[in-house]
Amino acid sequence: MNPVEEARSAVLEPTGHRWLRNYFSDSRDALLVGGLSAEQLAQEFGTPLYVFDAATLRQRAVSVRTALGPSVQALFALKANPNVSVASILRESGTGVEVSSIGELLVAERAGFPGGATQFSGPGKAGPDFAEARRFGVSILNVESEEEYERLAQAASHDGYRPGASLRINLPRSARGPRLRMAGEAQKFGIALEEAPALVARIHSENVVSFRGFHTYSGTQCFDAEAWLDQSRLLLGFAERVERELRIPVADLNFGGGFGVPYFDSDPEFDLNAAGSGLQAALRESSRPDRRHYVELGRYLTAQAGVYLTRVLYVKTTRNRKHAILDGGLNHHAAAAGLGSLIPRPFPIVRVRQPRAAATERYSLGGPLCTPKDEFSQDLALPHLEAGDLVAVLASGAYGLTFSSVLFLGHPCPAEVMVDEGRAFVVRQRGKPEDVLRGQFMRG
Ligand SMILES: Cc1ncc(COP(=O)(O)O)c(C=O)c1O
């Protein structure tokens, strides 16, 4: 290859190649998920289809547990993937769970999590959530405002129960770290650090709920382990201050999550070992062996374990541009269509047939919806595509279906399949076109 050809082929390298290299077995001709052929899975279960790999879920849970050590409990942030089978595999692998709605709580229950391993977060929790948390025996409600505390205290005093409550702290420093920030400024999430001591003192003196400690979550897609540790040390220092100055014990500390997953070629890997050993060192220094510590991770546990398979319906060329029209898109995988990202860039996407083949063409890749937003890429370098080809969106185990506007345009919900030890199980049945009518009534 001469230098010009080399530069050209580098530009044309599909964004999925790095993912194939790093996370998929080295089979030249086929894309395998959990050892099974993606093409065969699509034939057997139809498309569009989510496929999850149980072994990868287990491996992610184990690596997180190993890095954090025995004094930190990992919770699975269920919002990343509320599939019951995904959640139950993570439970079997030793994680607890963090939920943010009654629906998620029901999924956690079905997945076998006990209430004692469950924490309940979210800025809009109210009466029915508190009642459900009580029924399930949720160990900690992460309270996000003084107003929420007052409602919780009111519910508790009526019902004669004493919920465990931590305060979600909005830390002041979050300039470095997460790409999508959910702390640091005036945010709807949590209680500002400087406003928290007064509320802690109030909760302690009113003694209606059991004050447990603090929770924080500063945002998602953090690639800087040191920045994440900074936040954790800040929370730890704050807990020590509260114990020293208010003489109120802090029994539980939840350091949040947001560990980054590299979707794009320019993304770094999050240094899990640095985060884990740094946290362990900080905890050793704080020398409170009786305190319980948590992190809550969604994307980092599940993103790598999922693939979204969609079939090319048509390839057309118009005004010198090639468009591949797929049978699924934004309605099933809004994140891959750019929802939630500041700069839309294509997810790691590969052609399933000979996925490592050289990229020779550029495609706009979009689904069947009547909106230009329904596009995984405007200009993606891929091997030649034909109608009938399968396309795989890798890195799709987190914020896939759950983050998508499934009702938009009334296409059915895709099926979800779990591959485990060489066998494939349907873990969410495919929807039907008539689902769009479910629960609707003619007026009058
Ligand atoms: C409170 C809370 N915890 C945990 C998470 C999970 O974040 P991630 O998937 O980035 O680990 C989120 C995501 O929005 C969140 O809001």
Coordinates of C-alpha atoms and ligand atoms in Angstrom, one line a residue:
M1 CA 0.0 0.0 0.0
N2 CA 1.5 3.4 -0.9
P3 CA 1.1 6.2 1.7
V4 CA -1.9 7.8 -0.1
E5 CA -3.7 4.4 -0.1
E6 CA -2.7 3.9 3.5
A7 CA -4.1 7.2 4.6
R8 CA -7.3 6.6 2.6
S9 CA -7.8 3.2 4.2
A10 CA -7.2 4.6 7.6
V11 CA -10.0 7.1 7.1
L12 CA -12.2 4.3 5.8
E13 CA -11.6 2.1 8.8
P14 CA -15.0 1.4 10.2
T15 CA -15.5 2.6 13.7
G16 CA -16.5 -1.0 14.7
H17 CA -13.1 -2.4 13.9
R18 CA -11.6 -1.3 17.3
W19 CA -14.5 -3.1 19.0
L20 CA -14.0 -6.2 17.0
R21 CA -10.3 -6.2 17.9
N22 CA -10.8 -5.5 21.6
Y23 CA -13.9 -7.4 22.5
F24 CA -14.8 -10.0 19.9
S25 CA -13.1 -13.3 19.1
D26 CA -10.9 -13.3 16.1
S27 CA -13.1 -15.0 13.6
R28 CA -12.5 -13.5 10.2
D29 CA -15.8 -14.5 8.6
A30 CA -18.5 -14.2 11.1
L31 CA -19.6 -12.1 14.0
L32 CA -20.0 -14.3 17.1
V33 CA -21.9 -13.3 20.2
G34 CA -21.2 -15.6 23.1
G35 CA -19.8 -18.1 20.6
L36 CA -22.9 -18.2 18.5
S37 CA -23.2 -16.8 15.0
A38 CA -25.0 -13.4 14.9
E39 CA -26.3 -14.4 11.4
Q40 CA -27.9 -17.6 12.7
L41 CA -29.3 -15.8 15.8
A42 CA -31.0 -13.3 13.5
Q43 CA -32.3 -16.1 11.3
E44 CA -33.7 -18.0 14.2
F45 CA -35.2 -15.1 16.2
G46 CA -35.8 -12.5 13.5
T47 CA -34.7 -8.9 13.3
P48 CA -34.5 -6.3 14.7
L49 CA -32.9 -8.1 17.7
Y50 CA -31.0 -7.4 20.8
V51 CA -28.5 -10.1 21.8
F52 CA -26.8 -10.2 25.2
D53 CA -23.9 -12.3 26.2
A54 CA -24.1 -13.8 29.7
A55 CA -20.4 -14.5 29.9
T56 CA -19.5 -10.9 29.2
L57 CA -21.9 -9.7 31.9
R58 CA -20.3 -12.1 34.4
Q59 CA -16.8 -11.1 33.4
R60 CA -17.6 -7.4 33.7
A61 CA -19.2 -7.9 37.2
V62 CA -16.2 -9.9 38.3
S63 CA -13.7 -7.4 37.1
V64 CA -15.5 -4.6 38.9
R65 CA -15.7 -6.6 42.1
T66 CA -12.0 -7.5 41.9
A67 CA -10.9 -3.9 41.2
L68 CA -13.1 -2.5 44.1
G69 CA -12.1 -5.1 46.7
P70 CA -14.3 -6.6 49.4
S71 CA -15.1 -3.3 51.2
V72 CA -17.1 -1.9 48.3
Q73 CA -20.4 -3.3 47.1
A74 CA -21.2 -2.8 43.4
L75 CA -24.8 -2.0 42.6
F76 CA -26.2 -2.5 39.1
A77 CA -28.0 0.8 38.0
L78 CA -30.9 -1.0 36.4
K79 CA -31.8 2.0 34.1
A80 CA -28.9 0.9 31.9
N81 CA -30.7 -2.3 31.0
P82 CA -33.9 -3.3 32.7
N83 CA -34.0 -6.8 31.3
V84 CA -34.8 -9.3 34.0
S85 CA -32.3 -11.9 32.8
V86 CA -29.5 -9.3 32.5
A87 CA -30.2 -8.2 36.0
S88 CA -30.4 -11.7 37.4
I89 CA -27.0 -12.6 35.9
L90 CA -25.5 -9.6 37.6
R91 CA -27.2 -10.5 40.9
E92 CA -25.7 -14.0 40.6
S93 CA -22.4 -12.4 40.0
G94 CA -22.6 -10.5 43.3
T95 CA -24.0 -7.1 42.5
G96 CA -26.8 -5.3 44.4
V97 CA -29.2 -3.1 42.5
E98 CA -30.1 0.6 42.2
V99 CA -33.6 1.4 40.9
S100 CA -35.3 4.7 40.0
S101 CA -39.0 3.8 39.6
I102 CA -41.6 1.3 40.8
G103 CA -41.3 -0.4 37.5
E104 CA -37.5 -0.9 37.9
L105 CA -38.2 -2.1 41.5
L106 CA -40.5 -4.8 40.1
V107 CA -37.8 -5.8 37.6
A108 CA -35.3 -6.1 40.4
E109 CA -37.7 -8.2 42.5
R110 CA -38.4 -10.5 39.5
A111 CA -34.6 -10.8 39.0
G112 CA -34.3 -12.1 42.5
F113 CA -32.7 -9.1 44.3
P114 CA -33.7 -8.9 47.9
G115 CA -34.9 -5.5 49.2
G116 CA -31.8 -5.4 51.4
A117 CA -29.6 -5.3 48.4
T118 CA -31.7 -2.5 46.7
Q119 CA -31.3 1.3 46.8
F120 CA -33.9 3.6 45.3
S121 CA -32.8 6.9 43.7
G122 CA -34.4 9.5 41.5
P123 CA -35.4 13.2 41.9
G124 CA -39.1 12.6 41.7
K125 CA -39.9 9.9 44.3
A126 CA -43.1 10.4 46.1
G127 CA -45.9 8.6 48.1
P128 CA -46.4 5.5 45.9
D129 CA -42.6 5.0 45.5
F130 CA -42.2 5.1 49.3
A131 CA -45.0 2.6 49.8
E132 CA -43.5 0.2 47.3
A133 CA -40.0 0.7 48.8
R134 CA -41.5 -0.2 52.2
R135 CA -43.3 -3.3 50.8
F136 CA -40.1 -4.5 49.1
G137 CA -37.9 -3.6 52.1
V138 CA -35.6 -1.3 50.1
S139 CA -32.5 -0.8 52.3
I140 CA -31.8 2.8 51.3
L141 CA -33.8 5.6 49.7
N142 CA -31.4 8.1 48.2
V143 CA -33.3 11.4 49.0
E144 CA -32.7 14.2 46.5
S145 CA -34.2 17.3 48.3
E146 CA -35.5 18.6 51.6
E147 CA -39.0 18.5 50.2
E148 CA -38.6 14.8 49.3
Y149 CA -37.4 14.2 52.9
E150 CA -40.5 15.9 54.3
R151 CA -42.8 13.7 52.2
L152 CA -40.9 10.6 53.2
A153 CA -41.0 11.6 56.8
Q154 CA -44.7 12.3 56.5
A155 CA -45.4 8.9 54.9
A156 CA -43.2 7.2 57.5
S157 CA -44.9 8.7 60.5
H158 CA -48.4 7.8 59.1
D159 CA -47.3 4.2 58.4
G160 CA -45.2 3.7 61.4
Y161 CA -42.1 2.6 59.5
R162 CA -38.6 3.9 59.6
P163 CA -37.0 3.9 56.2
G164 CA -33.3 4.1 55.7
A165 CA -32.4 7.3 53.9
S166 CA -29.2 8.7 52.5
L167 CA -28.9 12.2 51.0
R168 CA -27.8 12.5 47.4
I169 CA -25.1 15.2 47.5
N170 CA -24.5 17.5 44.5
L171 CA -20.7 17.9 44.8
P172 CA -19.2 21.2 43.8
R173 CA -16.4 19.9 41.6
S174 CA -17.4 18.1 38.4
A175 CA -15.7 20.1 35.7
R176 CA -13.4 17.2 35.0
G177 CA -14.8 13.8 34.5
P178 CA -18.2 12.9 33.1
R179 CA -19.1 13.9 29.6
L180 CA -22.7 14.2 30.6
R181 CA -22.6 16.1 33.9
M182 CA -25.3 15.7 36.5
A183 CA -23.7 17.7 39.3
G184 CA -21.5 20.6 40.0
E185 CA -23.9 23.4 39.0
A186 CA -27.4 24.1 40.3
Q187 CA -29.0 20.9 39.1
K188 CA -32.3 19.2 39.8
F189 CA -30.4 16.3 41.2
G190 CA -29.5 16.0 44.9
I191 CA -28.7 18.5 47.6
A192 CA -25.9 21.0 47.3
L193 CA -23.0 20.0 49.5
E194 CA -23.1 23.2 51.4
E195 CA -26.8 22.9 52.2
A196 CA -26.6 19.3 53.3
P197 CA -25.3 19.6 56.9
A198 CA -28.4 21.5 58.1
L199 CA -30.7 18.8 56.6
V200 CA -28.6 16.0 58.1
A201 CA -29.0 17.7 61.5
R202 CA -32.8 18.1 60.9
I203 CA -33.2 14.4 59.9
H204 CA -31.2 13.3 62.9
S205 CA -33.1 15.4 65.4
E206 CA -36.6 14.5 64.0
N207 CA -35.6 10.9 64.1
V208 CA -38.5 9.7 61.8
V209 CA -36.3 8.2 59.1
S210 CA -33.1 6.4 59.8
F211 CA -30.3 8.6 58.5
R212 CA -27.8 6.3 56.8
G213 CA -25.3 8.5 54.9
F214 CA -24.6 10.0 51.5
H215 CA -24.9 9.2 47.9
T216 CA -23.5 11.0 44.9
Y217 CA -23.7 10.6 41.1
S218 CA -22.0 13.2 39.0
G219 CA -22.7 12.0 35.5
T220 CA -22.0 9.4 32.9
Q221 CA -19.2 8.6 30.5
C222 CA -16.3 9.5 32.9
F223 CA -13.0 8.4 31.4
D224 CA -10.8 10.0 34.0
A225 CA -10.4 7.6 36.9
E226 CA -8.5 10.3 38.9
A227 CA -11.4 12.8 38.4
W228 CA -13.9 10.2 39.6
L229 CA -11.6 9.5 42.6
D230 CA -11.5 13.2 43.4
Q231 CA -15.3 13.2 43.7
S232 CA -15.2 10.1 45.9
R233 CA -12.6 11.6 48.2
L234 CA -14.7 14.7 48.5
L235 CA -17.7 12.7 49.6
L236 CA -15.5 10.8 52.0
G237 CA -14.1 14.0 53.4
F238 CA -17.6 15.4 53.7
A239 CA -18.8 12.3 55.7
E240 CA -15.8 12.7 58.0
R241 CA -16.7 16.4 58.6
V242 CA -20.3 15.5 59.4
E243 CA -19.2 12.9 61.9
R244 CA -16.7 15.2 63.4
E245 CA -18.7 18.4 63.5
L246 CA -22.3 17.1 63.9
R247 CA -21.4 14.0 65.8
I248 CA -23.8 12.0 63.6
P249 CA -22.6 8.6 62.3
V250 CA -22.4 8.1 58.6
A251 CA -22.9 4.3 58.1
D252 CA -23.3 4.2 54.3
L253 CA -21.6 5.9 51.4
N254 CA -22.5 5.5 47.8
F255 CA -19.9 6.9 45.4
G256 CA -22.0 6.7 42.3
G257 CA -20.8 5.4 38.9
G258 CA -20.5 6.7 35.4
F259 CA -17.4 4.7 34.5
G260 CA -16.8 5.4 30.8
V261 CA -17.2 2.9 27.9
P262 CA -15.3 3.7 24.7
Y263 CA -17.8 3.8 21.8
F264 CA -15.8 5.9 19.4
D265 CA -12.3 5.5 18.1
S266 CA -11.0 8.5 20.0
D267 CA -12.4 7.4 23.3
P268 CA -9.9 6.1 25.9
E269 CA -10.5 3.1 28.1
F270 CA -11.6 3.9 31.7
D271 CA -8.8 2.7 34.1
L272 CA -10.9 0.5 36.3
N273 CA -7.9 -0.7 38.3
A274 CA -6.8 2.9 39.1
A275 CA -10.3 3.7 40.2
G276 CA -10.5 0.6 42.4
S277 CA -7.1 0.8 44.0
G278 CA -7.5 4.5 44.5
L279 CA -10.8 4.1 46.3
Q280 CA -9.5 1.2 48.4
A281 CA -6.6 3.4 49.4
A282 CA -8.9 6.3 50.4
L283 CA -11.1 3.9 52.4
R284 CA -8.1 2.4 54.2
E285 CA -7.0 6.0 55.2
S286 CA -10.5 6.8 56.4
S287 CA -10.3 3.6 58.6
R288 CA -14.0 3.0 59.1
P289 CA -14.2 -0.8 58.5
D290 CA -17.8 -0.8 59.9
R291 CA -19.1 1.6 57.2
R292 CA -20.7 0.2 54.0
H293 CA -19.5 1.5 50.7
Y294 CA -21.1 1.3 47.3
V295 CA -20.7 2.2 43.7
E296 CA -23.6 2.0 41.2
L297 CA -22.7 1.2 37.6
G298 CA -24.9 0.8 34.6
R299 CA -23.1 1.2 31.3
Y300 CA -19.8 -0.2 32.5
L301 CA -21.4 -3.5 33.5
T302 CA -23.6 -4.0 30.5
A303 CA -22.7 -2.0 27.4
Q304 CA -20.1 -4.4 26.1
A305 CA -22.4 -7.4 26.6
G306 CA -25.0 -6.4 24.0
V307 CA -25.4 -6.2 20.2
Y308 CA -28.3 -4.8 18.2
L309 CA -28.9 -6.6 15.0
T310 CA -30.8 -5.0 12.2
R311 CA -31.3 -6.0 8.5
V312 CA -30.7 -3.9 5.5
L313 CA -34.0 -3.6 3.6
Y314 CA -32.9 -1.4 0.8
V315 CA -29.7 0.2 -0.5
K316 CA -30.3 3.2 -2.8
T317 CA -28.1 5.8 -4.3
T318 CA -29.4 9.3 -4.7
R319 CA -27.5 12.4 -5.5
N320 CA -24.3 10.4 -5.2
R321 CA -25.0 9.3 -1.7
K322 CA -25.7 5.7 -0.7
H323 CA -28.4 5.1 1.8
A324 CA -28.9 1.8 3.5
I325 CA -32.4 1.6 5.0
L326 CA -32.6 -0.8 8.0
D327 CA -35.5 -2.5 9.6
G328 CA -34.7 -0.9 13.0
G329 CA -33.4 2.4 14.2
L330 CA -34.0 5.3 16.5
N331 CA -37.2 3.6 17.8
H332 CA -35.1 0.7 19.3
H333 CA -31.7 2.3 19.8
A334 CA -32.0 6.0 20.2
A335 CA -28.5 6.3 21.7
A336 CA -27.0 4.9 18.5
A337 CA -28.9 7.6 16.6
G338 CA -27.2 10.2 18.7
L339 CA -29.9 10.9 21.4
G340 CA -28.1 12.1 24.5
S341 CA -24.7 12.8 22.9
L342 CA -23.5 16.3 22.3
I343 CA -21.6 15.4 19.1
P344 CA -23.4 12.7 17.2
R345 CA -20.8 10.1 16.1
P346 CA -21.5 6.7 14.8
F347 CA -21.5 3.8 17.3
P348 CA -19.3 0.9 16.6
I349 CA -21.2 -0.6 13.7
V350 CA -20.1 -3.6 11.5
R351 CA -21.5 -5.6 8.7
V352 CA -22.1 -9.1 10.1
R353 CA -21.0 -10.9 7.0
Q354 CA -17.2 -10.8 7.1
P355 CA -17.1 -8.0 9.6
R356 CA -13.4 -7.5 9.3
A357 CA -13.6 -7.0 5.5
A358 CA -12.1 -3.7 4.3
A359 CA -14.5 -0.7 4.2
T360 CA -14.9 0.2 0.6
E361 CA -18.0 2.4 0.6
R362 CA -19.7 5.1 2.7
Y363 CA -23.3 4.9 3.7
S364 CA -25.9 6.9 5.4
L365 CA -27.4 4.2 7.7
G366 CA -31.0 4.9 8.9
G367 CA -34.0 3.0 10.1
P368 CA -37.6 3.0 8.9
L369 CA -38.9 6.0 10.7
C370 CA -40.2 9.2 9.0
T371 CA -37.6 11.5 10.6
P372 CA -34.1 12.4 9.5
K373 CA -33.1 11.9 13.2
D374 CA -33.5 8.1 12.5
E375 CA -30.0 7.7 11.4
F376 CA -27.1 5.7 12.9
S377 CA -24.7 7.5 10.7
Q378 CA -24.7 10.0 7.8
D379 CA -21.5 8.8 6.3
L380 CA -20.1 5.6 7.7
A381 CA -17.3 3.6 6.0
L382 CA -18.4 0.0 5.7
P383 CA -17.8 -3.0 3.5
H384 CA -20.3 -3.2 0.6
L385 CA -23.9 -3.6 1.7
E386 CA -26.8 -5.3 0.0
A387 CA -30.4 -5.7 0.8
G388 CA -30.6 -8.7 3.2
D389 CA -27.3 -8.0 4.9
L390 CA -27.2 -7.8 8.6
V391 CA -25.7 -4.9 10.4
A392 CA -24.6 -5.1 14.0
V393 CA -24.5 -2.1 16.4
L394 CA -22.0 -3.2 19.0
A395 CA -21.7 -1.7 22.5
S396 CA -25.5 -1.9 22.8
G397 CA -26.0 -3.6 26.1
A398 CA -26.6 -0.3 27.9
Y399 CA -29.2 2.4 27.3
G400 CA -30.5 0.6 24.2
L401 CA -34.2 -0.2 24.2
T402 CA -34.7 1.4 27.6
F403 CA -33.5 4.8 26.2
S404 CA -35.6 4.6 23.1
S405 CA -39.0 6.0 21.9
V406 CA -40.4 2.6 21.1
L407 CA -43.9 4.0 20.5
F408 CA -42.8 6.4 17.8
L409 CA -44.3 5.2 14.5
G410 CA -45.8 2.1 16.0
H411 CA -43.2 -0.5 14.9
P412 CA -43.1 -3.5 17.3
C413 CA -40.7 -3.8 20.1
P414 CA -37.7 -5.9 19.1
A415 CA -37.0 -9.3 20.8
E416 CA -34.1 -9.7 23.2
V417 CA -32.1 -12.9 23.4
M418 CA -29.5 -14.0 26.0
V419 CA -26.7 -16.3 24.9
D420 CA -25.4 -18.4 27.8
E421 CA -23.0 -21.3 27.5
G422 CA -23.7 -21.9 23.8
R423 CA -27.5 -21.7 24.1
A424 CA -29.8 -18.8 23.2
F425 CA -32.9 -17.9 25.2
V426 CA -35.6 -15.4 24.3
V427 CA -35.6 -13.0 27.3
R428 CA -38.0 -10.5 25.9
Q429 CA -40.6 -11.5 23.3
R430 CA -40.9 -9.6 20.1
G431 CA -43.8 -7.2 20.1
K432 CA -46.6 -7.2 17.6
P433 CA -48.0 -4.3 15.4
E434 CA -51.2 -4.4 17.3
D435 CA -49.4 -3.6 20.5
V436 CA -49.7 0.0 19.5
L437 CA -53.4 -0.2 20.3
R438 CA -52.9 -1.7 23.8
G439 CA -54.7 0.3 26.5
Q440 CA -56.2 2.8 24.0
F441 CA -59.9 3.5 23.8
M442 CA -62.2 5.4 21.5
R443 CA -63.6 8.4 23.2
G444 CA -67.2 8.3 24.4
Ligands
LIG1 C1 -28.3 8.1 39.9 C2 -27.7 7.3 38.9 N1 -26.9 6.3 39.2 C3 -26.3 5.5 38.3 C4 -26.4 5.8 36.9 C5 -25.7 4.9 35.9 O1 -24.7 5.6 35.3 P1 -23.7 4.8 34.3 O2 -24.6 3.9 33.4 O3 -23.0 5.9 33.5 O4 -22.8 4.0 35.2 C6 -27.2 6.9 36.5 C7 -27.3 7.2 35.1 O5 -28.0 8.1 34.7 C8 -27.8 7.7 37.5 O6 -28.6 8.7 37.2

